[in-house]
mmCIF file of C-alpha atoms in Angstrom:
data_model
loop_
_atom_site.group_PDB
_atom_site.id
_atom_site.type_symbol
_atom_site.label_atom_id
_atom_site.label_comp_id
_atom_site.label_asym_id
_atom_site.label_seq_id
_atom_site.Cartn_x
_atom_site.Cartn_y
_atom_site.Cartn_z
ATOM 1 C CA MET A 77 0.000 0.000 0.000
ATOM 2 C CA LYS A 78 1.562 3.297 -1.121
ATOM 3 C CA PRO A 79 1.790 6.073 1.444
ATOM 4 C CA ARG A 80 -0.379 9.102 0.723
ATOM 5 C CA LEU A 81 1.549 12.364 0.496
ATOM 6 C CA SER A 82 -0.106 15.337 2.114
ATOM 7 C CA ARG A 83 0.364 18.863 0.824
ATOM 8 C CA PRO A 84 1.232 21.671 3.212
ATOM 9 C CA ALA A 85 -1.552 24.113 3.895
ATOM 10 C CA GLY A 86 -1.489 26.894 1.326
ATOM 11 C CA ALA A 87 0.790 24.996 -1.029
ATOM 12 C CA GLY A 88 -0.018 24.325 -4.683
ATOM 13 C CA VAL A 89 -2.552 25.892 -7.005
ATOM 14 C CA GLY A 90 -5.686 27.113 -5.308
ATOM 15 C CA GLY A 91 -4.234 27.338 -1.803
ATOM 16 C CA SER A 92 -4.574 30.392 0.374
ATOM 17 C CA GLY A 93 -0.932 31.285 -0.284
ATOM 18 C CA ASP A 94 -1.496 31.264 -4.023
ATOM 19 C CA GLY A 95 -4.671 33.334 -3.584
ATOM 20 C CA THR A 96 -2.742 35.954 -1.625
ATOM 21 C CA LEU A 97 0.029 36.073 -4.214
ATOM 22 C CA ILE A 98 -2.478 36.385 -7.057
ATOM 23 C CA GLY A 99 -4.281 39.185 -5.248
ATOM 24 C CA VAL A 100 -1.041 41.101 -4.655
ATOM 25 C CA PHE A 101 -0.032 40.540 -8.276
ATOM 26 C CA LEU A 102 -3.347 41.903 -9.627
ATOM 27 C CA PHE A 103 -3.287 44.857 -7.235
ATOM 28 C CA THR A 104 0.274 45.680 -8.366
ATOM 29 C CA ILE A 105 -0.797 45.612 -12.020
ATOM 30 C CA LEU A 106 -3.763 47.897 -11.287
ATOM 31 C CA MET A 107 -1.535 50.268 -9.402
ATOM 32 C CA SER A 108 0.905 50.366 -12.308
ATOM 33 C CA PHE A 109 -1.914 51.294 -14.697
ATOM 34 C CA PHE A 110 -3.824 53.814 -12.628
ATOM 35 C CA VAL A 111 -1.340 55.270 -10.128
ATOM 36 C CA PRO A 112 1.233 57.700 -11.497
ATOM 37 C CA SER A 113 4.814 57.056 -10.456
ATOM 38 C CA ALA A 114 7.494 59.428 -9.371
ATOM 39 C CA GLU A 115 9.360 58.749 -12.639
ATOM 40 C CA HIS A 116 6.651 60.674 -14.463
ATOM 41 C CA GLY A 117 7.051 63.647 -12.170
ATOM 42 C CA ALA A 118 4.030 62.835 -9.982
ATOM 43 C CA SER A 119 3.937 64.288 -6.502
ATOM 44 C CA VAL A 120 2.900 62.419 -3.365
ATOM 45 C CA SER A 121 -0.486 64.139 -3.391
ATOM 46 C CA ASP A 122 -1.036 62.991 -6.986
ATOM 47 C CA VAL A 123 -0.279 59.419 -5.993
ATOM 48 C CA ILE A 124 -2.642 59.593 -3.030
ATOM 49 C CA GLN A 125 -5.359 61.093 -5.224
ATOM 50 C CA ALA A 126 -4.886 58.358 -7.815
ATOM 51 C CA ILE A 127 -5.066 55.646 -5.152
ATOM 52 C CA HIS A 128 -8.269 57.234 -3.837
ATOM 53 C CA VAL A 129 -9.824 57.192 -7.323
ATOM 54 C CA LEU A 130 -8.709 53.594 -7.802
ATOM 55 C CA PHE A 131 -10.373 52.436 -4.592
ATOM 56 C CA GLU A 132 -13.561 54.315 -5.506
ATOM 57 C CA ARG A 133 -13.708 52.409 -8.783
ATOM 58 C CA ILE A 134 -13.044 49.114 -7.058
ATOM 59 C CA TYR A 135 -15.856 49.898 -4.599
ATOM 60 C CA VAL A 136 -18.315 50.694 -7.407
ATOM 61 C CA VAL A 137 -17.433 47.485 -9.239
ATOM 62 C CA GLY A 138 -17.841 45.497 -6.046
ATOM 63 C CA VAL A 139 -21.277 46.998 -5.327
ATOM 64 C CA LEU A 140 -22.457 46.244 -8.872
ATOM 65 C CA ALA A 141 -21.192 42.683 -8.594
ATOM 66 C CA TYR A 142 -22.984 42.265 -5.247
ATOM 67 C CA LEU A 143 -26.272 43.601 -6.656
ATOM 68 C CA SER A 144 -25.944 41.289 -9.661
ATOM 69 C CA VAL A 145 -25.527 38.293 -7.365
ATOM 70 C CA LEU A 146 -28.581 39.336 -5.338
ATOM 71 C CA PHE A 147 -30.683 39.710 -8.504
ATOM 72 C CA TYR A 148 -29.553 36.334 -9.826
ATOM 73 C CA ASN A 149 -30.356 34.611 -6.525
ATOM 74 C CA HIS A 150 -33.801 36.241 -6.387
ATOM 75 C CA HIS A 151 -34.583 35.242 -9.975
ATOM 76 C CA TRP A 152 -33.365 31.693 -9.333
ATOM 77 C CA GLN A 153 -35.431 31.338 -6.169
ATOM 78 C CA SER A 154 -38.540 32.725 -7.910
ATOM 79 C CA SER A 155 -38.096 30.253 -10.762
ATOM 80 C CA ARG A 156 -37.803 27.362 -8.306
ATOM 81 C CA ILE A 157 -40.935 28.421 -6.416
ATOM 82 C CA LYS A 158 -42.924 28.834 -9.646
ATOM 83 C CA ALA A 159 -41.746 25.454 -10.933
ATOM 84 C CA LYS A 160 -42.722 23.828 -7.626
ATOM 85 C CA GLU A 161 -46.184 25.420 -7.671
ATOM 86 C CA THR A 162 -46.697 24.289 -11.278
ATOM 87 C CA GLN A 163 -45.596 20.772 -10.402
ATOM 88 C CA GLU A 164 -47.997 20.623 -7.443
ATOM 89 C CA ARG A 165 -50.866 22.047 -9.520
ATOM 90 C CA ASP A 166 -50.478 19.932 -12.625
ATOM 91 C CA GLU A 167 -51.866 16.440 -12.864
ATOM 92 C CA VAL A 168 -49.709 13.574 -14.113
ATOM 93 C CA ARG A 169 -51.620 10.884 -15.977
ATOM 94 C CA VAL A 170 -49.797 7.572 -16.420
ATOM 95 C CA ALA A 171 -50.848 5.125 -19.129
ATOM 96 C CA ASP A 172 -50.664 1.321 -18.948
ATOM 97 C CA ASP A 173 -47.505 1.246 -21.065
ATOM 98 C CA GLY A 174 -45.680 3.478 -18.592
ATOM 99 C CA SER A 175 -45.877 6.656 -20.645
ATOM 100 C CA TYR A 176 -47.241 9.762 -19.001
ATOM 101 C CA VAL A 177 -48.541 13.201 -19.812
ATOM 102 C CA VAL A 178 -48.762 16.337 -17.657
ATOM 103 C CA VAL A 179 -52.208 17.936 -17.753
ATOM 104 C CA SER A 180 -52.622 21.494 -16.469
ATOM 105 C CA PRO A 181 -56.010 22.688 -15.209
ATOM 106 C CA PRO A 182 -57.807 25.247 -17.397
ATOM 107 C CA GLU A 183 -57.111 28.898 -16.774
ATOM 108 C CA SER A 184 -59.751 30.690 -14.746
ATOM 109 C CA LEU A 185 -61.941 33.228 -16.537
ATOM 110 C CA ASP A 186 -62.977 36.677 -15.427
ATOM 111 C CA ALA A 187 -65.861 36.698 -12.992
ATOM 112 C CA ASP A 188 -68.240 38.127 -15.605
ATOM 113 C CA GLU A 189 -67.224 35.558 -18.219
ATOM 114 C CA GLU A 190 -67.068 32.643 -15.809
ATOM 115 C CA GLU A 191 -70.573 33.154 -14.469
ATOM 116 C CA GLU A 192 -72.967 30.978 -16.426
ATOM 117 C CA ASP A 193 -76.699 30.516 -15.917
ATOM 118 C CA GLY A 194 -77.519 26.879 -16.457
ATOM 119 C CA ASP A 195 -81.098 27.381 -17.667
ATOM 120 C CA ILE A 196 -80.343 30.400 -19.883
ATOM 121 C CA VAL A 197 -79.907 29.950 -23.639
ATOM 122 C CA ASN A 198 -76.718 31.094 -25.352
ATOM 123 C CA LEU A 199 -77.577 33.536 -28.141
ATOM 124 C CA SER A 200 -74.215 33.445 -29.913
ATOM 125 C CA GLY A 201 -74.442 33.253 -33.688
ATOM 126 C CA THR A 202 -74.868 35.203 -36.916
ATOM 127 C CA PHE A 203 -78.448 35.792 -38.075
ATOM 128 C CA LYS A 204 -79.862 37.364 -41.243
ATOM 129 C CA LEU A 205 -83.287 38.999 -41.453
ATOM 130 C CA ALA A 206 -85.775 36.835 -43.376
ATOM 131 C CA LYS A 207 -89.214 38.386 -42.678
ATOM 132 C CA ASN A 208 -90.799 41.579 -41.332
ATOM 133 C CA VAL A 209 -94.256 41.975 -39.787
ATOM 134 C CA ASP A 210 -95.563 45.503 -39.004
ATOM 135 C CA PHE A 211 -92.037 46.900 -39.132
ATOM 136 C CA ASP A 212 -93.240 49.778 -41.353
ATOM 137 C CA LYS A 213 -95.914 50.766 -38.797
ATOM 138 C CA PHE A 214 -93.363 50.602 -35.971
ATOM 139 C CA LEU A 215 -91.121 53.051 -37.830
ATOM 140 C CA GLU A 216 -93.996 55.326 -38.855
ATOM 141 C CA ALA A 217 -95.042 55.794 -35.229
ATOM 142 C CA GLN A 218 -91.577 57.264 -34.567
ATOM 143 C CA GLY A 219 -91.991 59.880 -37.297
ATOM 144 C CA ILE A 220 -89.685 58.249 -39.838
ATOM 145 C CA GLY A 221 -90.446 59.256 -43.432
ATOM 146 C CA TRP A 222 -91.797 56.988 -46.154
ATOM 147 C CA ALA A 223 -88.554 56.753 -48.171
ATOM 148 C CA LEU A 224 -86.442 55.588 -45.235
ATOM 149 C CA ARG A 225 -89.215 53.273 -44.008
ATOM 150 C CA SER A 226 -89.446 51.664 -47.418
ATOM 151 C CA ALA A 227 -85.682 51.151 -47.636
ATOM 152 C CA ALA A 228 -85.503 49.759 -44.092
ATOM 153 C CA ASN A 229 -88.410 47.390 -44.737
ATOM 154 C CA LYS A 230 -86.694 45.957 -47.804
ATOM 155 C CA ALA A 231 -83.249 45.690 -46.238
ATOM 156 C CA ARG A 232 -81.902 42.370 -44.972
ATOM 157 C CA PRO A 233 -79.489 43.290 -42.167
ATOM 158 C CA VAL A 234 -77.241 40.779 -40.413
ATOM 159 C CA HIS A 235 -77.016 40.601 -36.628
ATOM 160 C CA LYS A 236 -73.938 38.964 -35.133
ATOM 161 C CA ILE A 237 -74.331 38.108 -31.451
ATOM 162 C CA THR A 238 -71.483 37.099 -29.153
ATOM 163 C CA HIS A 239 -72.817 35.831 -25.831
ATOM 164 C CA ARG A 240 -70.399 34.685 -23.132
ATOM 165 C CA GLY A 241 -71.520 34.521 -19.528
ATOM 166 C CA ARG A 242 -73.238 37.845 -18.866
ATOM 167 C CA THR A 243 -71.338 39.682 -21.601
ATOM 168 C CA LEU A 244 -73.410 40.288 -24.734
ATOM 169 C CA ARG A 245 -72.128 41.964 -27.885
ATOM 170 C CA ILE A 246 -74.493 42.785 -30.773
ATOM 171 C CA GLN A 247 -73.009 43.819 -34.120
ATOM 172 C CA ILE A 248 -75.421 45.004 -36.837
ATOM 173 C CA THR A 249 -74.543 45.466 -40.499
ATOM 174 C CA GLY A 250 -77.021 46.795 -43.064
ATOM 175 C CA ILE A 251 -78.873 50.041 -43.717
ATOM 176 C CA ILE A 252 -78.276 50.815 -40.036
ATOM 177 C CA THR A 253 -75.025 49.672 -38.429
ATOM 178 C CA GLY A 254 -74.139 49.243 -34.788
ATOM 179 C CA ASP A 255 -71.733 47.553 -32.398
ATOM 180 C CA THR A 256 -72.715 47.536 -28.731
ATOM 181 C CA THR A 257 -71.488 45.451 -25.803
ATOM 182 C CA TYR A 258 -73.707 44.949 -22.743
ATOM 183 C CA LYS A 259 -73.438 43.406 -19.316
ATOM 184 C CA ILE A 260 -76.707 41.548 -18.797
ATOM 185 C CA GLY A 261 -78.161 42.871 -15.560
ATOM 186 C CA GLY A 262 -75.395 45.500 -15.513
ATOM 187 C CA PRO A 263 -75.283 49.296 -15.758
ATOM 188 C CA PRO A 264 -76.806 51.293 -18.660
ATOM 189 C CA VAL A 265 -74.922 51.565 -21.952
ATOM 190 C CA THR A 266 -75.250 54.571 -24.260
ATOM 191 C CA CYS A 267 -75.854 53.895 -27.951
ATOM 192 C CA GLN A 268 -76.975 55.964 -30.931
ATOM 193 C CA ILE A 269 -79.318 55.190 -33.847
ATOM 194 C CA ARG A 270 -79.061 57.934 -36.451
ATOM 195 C CA ASP A 271 -79.850 61.207 -34.577
ATOM 196 C CA ARG A 272 -81.351 59.553 -31.480
ATOM 197 C CA VAL A 273 -79.339 58.662 -28.362
ATOM 198 C CA PHE A 274 -80.512 55.878 -26.044
ATOM 199 C CA SER A 275 -79.576 54.570 -22.623
ATOM 200 C CA ASP A 276 -79.821 50.763 -22.820
ATOM 201 C CA THR A 277 -80.182 48.142 -20.125
ATOM 202 C CA VAL A 278 -80.441 44.391 -20.738
ATOM 203 C CA GLN A 279 -82.147 41.640 -18.763
ATOM 204 C CA TYR A 280 -82.841 37.967 -19.355
ATOM 205 C CA LEU A 281 -86.407 36.960 -20.198
ATOM 206 C CA ASP A 282 -88.209 35.008 -17.506
ATOM 207 C CA SER A 283 -88.614 32.165 -20.003
ATOM 208 C CA GLY A 284 -84.824 31.876 -20.237
ATOM 209 C CA ASP A 285 -84.811 31.735 -24.044
ATOM 210 C CA GLY A 286 -83.728 35.299 -24.769
ATOM 211 C CA ILE A 287 -83.147 38.860 -23.603
ATOM 212 C CA ARG A 288 -85.002 42.152 -23.326
ATOM 213 C CA VAL A 289 -83.303 45.446 -24.161
ATOM 214 C CA HIS A 290 -84.870 48.520 -22.549
ATOM 215 C CA LYS A 291 -83.901 51.539 -24.672
ATOM 216 C CA LYS A 292 -84.684 54.870 -22.987
ATOM 217 C CA CYS A 293 -84.416 57.835 -25.345
ATOM 218 C CA VAL A 294 -82.272 60.598 -23.830
ATOM 219 C CA SER A 295 -81.792 62.793 -26.924
ATOM 220 C CA GLY A 296 -83.579 63.319 -30.238
ATOM 221 C CA GLY A 297 -86.968 61.957 -29.155
ATOM 222 C CA ASP A 298 -89.019 60.779 -26.201
ATOM 223 C CA GLY A 299 -90.264 57.593 -24.619
ATOM 224 C CA LYS A 300 -88.608 54.196 -24.785
ATOM 225 C CA ILE A 301 -88.265 51.191 -27.071
ATOM 226 C CA LEU A 302 -88.610 47.652 -25.795
ATOM 227 C CA VAL A 303 -86.762 45.032 -27.845
ATOM 228 C CA THR A 304 -86.792 41.306 -27.161
ATOM 229 C CA ARG A 305 -84.722 38.635 -28.873
ATOM 230 C CA GLN A 306 -85.794 34.999 -28.507
ATOM 231 C CA LEU A 307 -84.011 31.967 -29.911
ATOM 232 C CA SER A 308 -86.071 29.043 -31.183
ATOM 233 C CA ARG A 309 -85.703 25.682 -29.455
ATOM 234 C CA CYS A 310 -83.795 24.280 -32.410
ATOM 235 C CA GLY A 311 -81.588 27.368 -32.479
ATOM 236 C CA SER A 312 -82.105 28.060 -36.185
ATOM 237 C CA GLU A 313 -84.322 31.168 -35.841
ATOM 238 C CA LEU A 314 -84.095 34.343 -33.811
ATOM 239 C CA THR A 315 -87.304 36.364 -33.325
ATOM 240 C CA MET A 316 -86.966 40.054 -32.528
ATOM 241 C CA ARG A 317 -89.974 42.029 -31.271
ATOM 242 C CA SER A 318 -89.842 45.839 -31.018
ATOM 243 C CA LYS A 319 -92.372 48.254 -29.544
ATOM 244 C CA CYS A 320 -92.152 51.979 -28.884
ATOM 245 C CA VAL A 321 -93.841 53.442 -25.775
ATOM 246 C CA PHE A 322 -94.128 57.231 -25.630
ATOM 247 C CA GLU A 323 -94.223 59.482 -22.580
ATOM 248 C CA ASP A 324 -97.899 60.329 -23.139
ATOM 249 C CA GLY A 325 -98.781 56.621 -22.941
ATOM 250 C CA ARG A 326 -99.159 55.951 -26.663
ATOM 251 C CA GLU A 327 -97.722 52.735 -28.047
ATOM 252 C CA SER A 328 -96.626 51.834 -31.539
ATOM 253 C CA ALA A 329 -97.468 48.632 -33.319
ATOM 254 C CA GLU A 330 -95.201 45.765 -32.331
ATOM 255 C CA ALA A 331 -92.782 44.874 -35.102
ATOM 256 C CA VAL A 332 -91.917 41.198 -35.389
ATOM 257 C CA GLN A 333 -88.759 40.322 -37.312
ATOM 258 C CA THR A 334 -87.620 36.771 -38.001
ATOM 259 C CA PHE A 335 -83.913 36.099 -38.476
ATOM 260 C CA GLU A 336 -82.442 32.875 -39.816
ATOM 261 C CA ARG A 337 -79.139 31.545 -38.539
ATOM 262 C CA VAL A 338 -76.249 31.909 -40.961
ATOM 263 C CA SER A 339 -73.548 30.532 -38.697
#
């Protein structure tokens, strides 16, 4: 058995003696670069000033290095914590053959989007007008002229409805265009139809198959317009009923418009 030779403390590469020598060597080089010598005509005060500047720079570099280490450690710790939380949250499903897959739970939605009413129909879809009943009389009661009434009665607008939770967006393209987003059961929303401005509120119908929009005229007219949209049980037709109620109690004829689903 060969005897093991021990090295004296501080001997060899990496020992404390070598570290001290290396430090002195580097400091000497720095001093030679930054500190003026007497050979160049530098006074003692110049040398002291240069040494002071040198130590200031060393201090700044040291502080920056320390802050960098702190930032790295913080980032590393945050990454470890996040990875641990993800690992605890995710579900690992193992198959019979030993293979596995990591399944993450679905991301949570906003409170308004997440809230769903089980017995309420979803109105999402694109619908095109197919038939009008008493729409001309409904417009006439509001003082709309014959030319515009005739054009509106012949038009076939498209209503695109996006319904998610209690958020409802209605986009209308045709002779009259519009794009309004509501919170069902939420605060009033201002919208404009030609020169008339309305304050709209939306509620679900008691039957659960549609909505009612209460349009209160705040500029350019008086009274209110009640509009309901109901989806058929098969989902292929959307029926829209509109009635105008004036402040003096008069009511217009109820217009019934049938829309067919396009998509």
